[in-house]
Amino acid sequence: MSWLVIMSICIPVGLLFLYVIIRHAKLGKILEGLSVFWFRFAFAFLLLFMIHLGIGYIGYNVPINLFSVLTIALLGIPGVLGITALIFFL
């Protein structure tokens, strides 16, 4: 697909999303929640990368994929423990 087709789809969808957010809820709370989620997402990716480097020397491979990053971003410390337990026991 060309960039023109992609942008002609993404811009109206984004504007509609912003319209719904502004109309039905407080914009500040939603944007605060989104920023917290993206911070946790980025921190989970960084944490998985550091675990991948550290445990890689032992001989284990920790996958860095969307599922494991979202698990850690949503669950926090239990997510980290769950992902590392899956690596060690599987």
PDB file of C-alpha atoms in Angstrom:
ATOM      1  CA  MET A   1       0.000   0.000   0.000  1.00  0.00           C
ATOM      2  CA  SER A   2       1.187   3.445  -0.668  1.00  0.00           C
ATOM      3  CA  TRP A   3       1.670   5.972   2.094  1.00  0.00           C
ATOM      4  CA  LEU A   4      -1.224   8.056   0.730  1.00  0.00           C
ATOM      5  CA  VAL A   5      -3.710   5.205   1.231  1.00  0.00           C
ATOM      6  CA  ILE A   6      -2.381   4.483   4.715  1.00  0.00           C
ATOM      7  CA  MET A   7      -2.563   8.133   5.766  1.00  0.00           C
ATOM      8  CA  SER A   8      -6.061   8.544   4.296  1.00  0.00           C
ATOM      9  CA  ILE A   9      -7.196   5.724   6.567  1.00  0.00           C
ATOM     10  CA  CYS A  10      -5.173   6.587   9.699  1.00  0.00           C
ATOM     11  CA  ILE A  11      -5.952  10.308   9.915  1.00  0.00           C
ATOM     12  CA  PRO A  12      -9.779   9.998   9.940  1.00  0.00           C
ATOM     13  CA  VAL A  13      -9.637   7.081  12.386  1.00  0.00           C
ATOM     14  CA  GLY A  14      -7.323   9.067  14.679  1.00  0.00           C
ATOM     15  CA  LEU A  15      -9.530  12.155  14.512  1.00  0.00           C
ATOM     16  CA  LEU A  16     -12.620  10.078  15.251  1.00  0.00           C
ATOM     17  CA  PHE A  17     -10.839   8.506  18.222  1.00  0.00           C
ATOM     18  CA  LEU A  18      -9.882  11.940  19.581  1.00  0.00           C
ATOM     19  CA  TYR A  19     -13.438  13.203  19.069  1.00  0.00           C
ATOM     20  CA  VAL A  20     -14.903  10.303  21.034  1.00  0.00           C
ATOM     21  CA  ILE A  21     -12.367  10.738  23.832  1.00  0.00           C
ATOM     22  CA  ILE A  22     -12.920  14.476  24.170  1.00  0.00           C
ATOM     23  CA  ARG A  23     -16.699  14.211  23.945  1.00  0.00           C
ATOM     24  CA  HIS A  24     -17.339  11.353  26.378  1.00  0.00           C
ATOM     25  CA  ALA A  25     -14.669  11.655  29.044  1.00  0.00           C
ATOM     26  CA  LYS A  26     -12.216  13.957  30.668  1.00  0.00           C
ATOM     27  CA  LEU A  27      -9.277  14.272  28.310  1.00  0.00           C
ATOM     28  CA  GLY A  28      -6.715  14.731  31.077  1.00  0.00           C
ATOM     29  CA  LYS A  29      -7.492  11.447  32.817  1.00  0.00           C
ATOM     30  CA  ILE A  30      -7.432   9.464  29.597  1.00  0.00           C
ATOM     31  CA  LEU A  31      -4.175  10.998  28.425  1.00  0.00           C
ATOM     32  CA  GLU A  32      -2.661  10.406  31.869  1.00  0.00           C
ATOM     33  CA  GLY A  33      -3.693   6.754  31.720  1.00  0.00           C
ATOM     34  CA  LEU A  34      -2.250   6.391  28.223  1.00  0.00           C
ATOM     35  CA  SER A  35       1.031   7.987  29.252  1.00  0.00           C
ATOM     36  CA  VAL A  36       1.326   5.682  32.269  1.00  0.00           C
ATOM     37  CA  PHE A  37       0.635   2.672  30.057  1.00  0.00           C
ATOM     38  CA  TRP A  38       3.251   3.709  27.458  1.00  0.00           C
ATOM     39  CA  PHE A  39       5.803   4.327  30.205  1.00  0.00           C
ATOM     40  CA  ARG A  40       5.150   0.867  31.631  1.00  0.00           C
ATOM     41  CA  PHE A  41       5.349  -0.599  28.111  1.00  0.00           C
ATOM     42  CA  ALA A  42       8.739   1.034  27.458  1.00  0.00           C
ATOM     43  CA  PHE A  43      10.047   0.058  30.888  1.00  0.00           C
ATOM     44  CA  ALA A  44       8.901  -3.542  30.356  1.00  0.00           C
ATOM     45  CA  PHE A  45      10.749  -3.653  27.044  1.00  0.00           C
ATOM     46  CA  LEU A  46      13.901  -2.295  28.702  1.00  0.00           C
ATOM     47  CA  LEU A  47      13.576  -4.760  31.581  1.00  0.00           C
ATOM     48  CA  LEU A  48      13.112  -7.691  29.208  1.00  0.00           C
ATOM     49  CA  PHE A  49      16.159  -6.610  27.240  1.00  0.00           C
ATOM     50  CA  MET A  50      18.286  -6.469  30.402  1.00  0.00           C
ATOM     51  CA  ILE A  51      16.990  -9.897  31.502  1.00  0.00           C
ATOM     52  CA  HIS A  52      17.693 -11.218  28.010  1.00  0.00           C
ATOM     53  CA  LEU A  53      21.298 -10.020  28.215  1.00  0.00           C
ATOM     54  CA  GLY A  54      21.818 -11.253  31.791  1.00  0.00           C
ATOM     55  CA  ILE A  55      20.269 -14.684  31.438  1.00  0.00           C
ATOM     56  CA  GLY A  56      21.757 -15.138  27.972  1.00  0.00           C
ATOM     57  CA  TYR A  57      25.153 -15.743  29.551  1.00  0.00           C
ATOM     58  CA  ILE A  58      23.732 -18.694  31.501  1.00  0.00           C
ATOM     59  CA  GLY A  59      22.350 -20.270  28.349  1.00  0.00           C
ATOM     60  CA  TYR A  60      18.655 -19.384  28.511  1.00  0.00           C
ATOM     61  CA  ASN A  61      16.854 -17.364  25.877  1.00  0.00           C
ATOM     62  CA  VAL A  62      14.238 -14.838  26.986  1.00  0.00           C
ATOM     63  CA  PRO A  63      12.034 -13.829  24.055  1.00  0.00           C
ATOM     64  CA  ILE A  64      11.328 -10.158  23.623  1.00  0.00           C
ATOM     65  CA  ASN A  65       7.963 -10.086  21.894  1.00  0.00           C
ATOM     66  CA  LEU A  66       4.698  -8.208  22.176  1.00  0.00           C
ATOM     67  CA  PHE A  67       3.063 -10.833  24.406  1.00  0.00           C
ATOM     68  CA  SER A  68       5.810 -10.826  27.025  1.00  0.00           C
ATOM     69  CA  VAL A  69       6.108  -7.012  26.995  1.00  0.00           C
ATOM     70  CA  LEU A  70       2.340  -6.576  27.408  1.00  0.00           C
ATOM     71  CA  THR A  71       2.275  -9.187  30.182  1.00  0.00           C
ATOM     72  CA  ILE A  72       4.940  -7.333  32.128  1.00  0.00           C
ATOM     73  CA  ALA A  73       3.406  -3.917  31.386  1.00  0.00           C
ATOM     74  CA  LEU A  74      -0.025  -4.987  32.643  1.00  0.00           C
ATOM     75  CA  LEU A  75       0.943  -7.250  35.567  1.00  0.00           C
ATOM     76  CA  GLY A  76       4.165  -5.640  36.784  1.00  0.00           C
ATOM     77  CA  ILE A  77       6.358  -7.742  39.106  1.00  0.00           C
ATOM     78  CA  PRO A  78       4.122 -10.858  38.877  1.00  0.00           C
ATOM     79  CA  GLY A  79       4.407 -10.588  35.088  1.00  0.00           C
ATOM     80  CA  VAL A  80       8.215 -10.545  35.301  1.00  0.00           C
ATOM     81  CA  LEU A  81       8.187 -13.545  37.610  1.00  0.00           C
ATOM     82  CA  GLY A  82       5.732 -15.374  35.373  1.00  0.00           C
ATOM     83  CA  ILE A  83       7.732 -14.806  32.193  1.00  0.00           C
ATOM     84  CA  THR A  84      11.030 -15.826  33.816  1.00  0.00           C
ATOM     85  CA  ALA A  85       9.372 -18.903  35.367  1.00  0.00           C
ATOM     86  CA  LEU A  86       8.086 -19.906  31.937  1.00  0.00           C
ATOM     87  CA  ILE A  87      11.602 -19.594  30.542  1.00  0.00           C
ATOM     88  CA  PHE A  88      13.212 -21.669  33.280  1.00  0.00           C
ATOM     89  CA  PHE A  89      10.580 -24.419  33.454  1.00  0.00           C
ATOM     90  CA  LEU A  90       9.772 -24.853  29.776  1.00  0.00           C
TER      91      LEU A  90
END
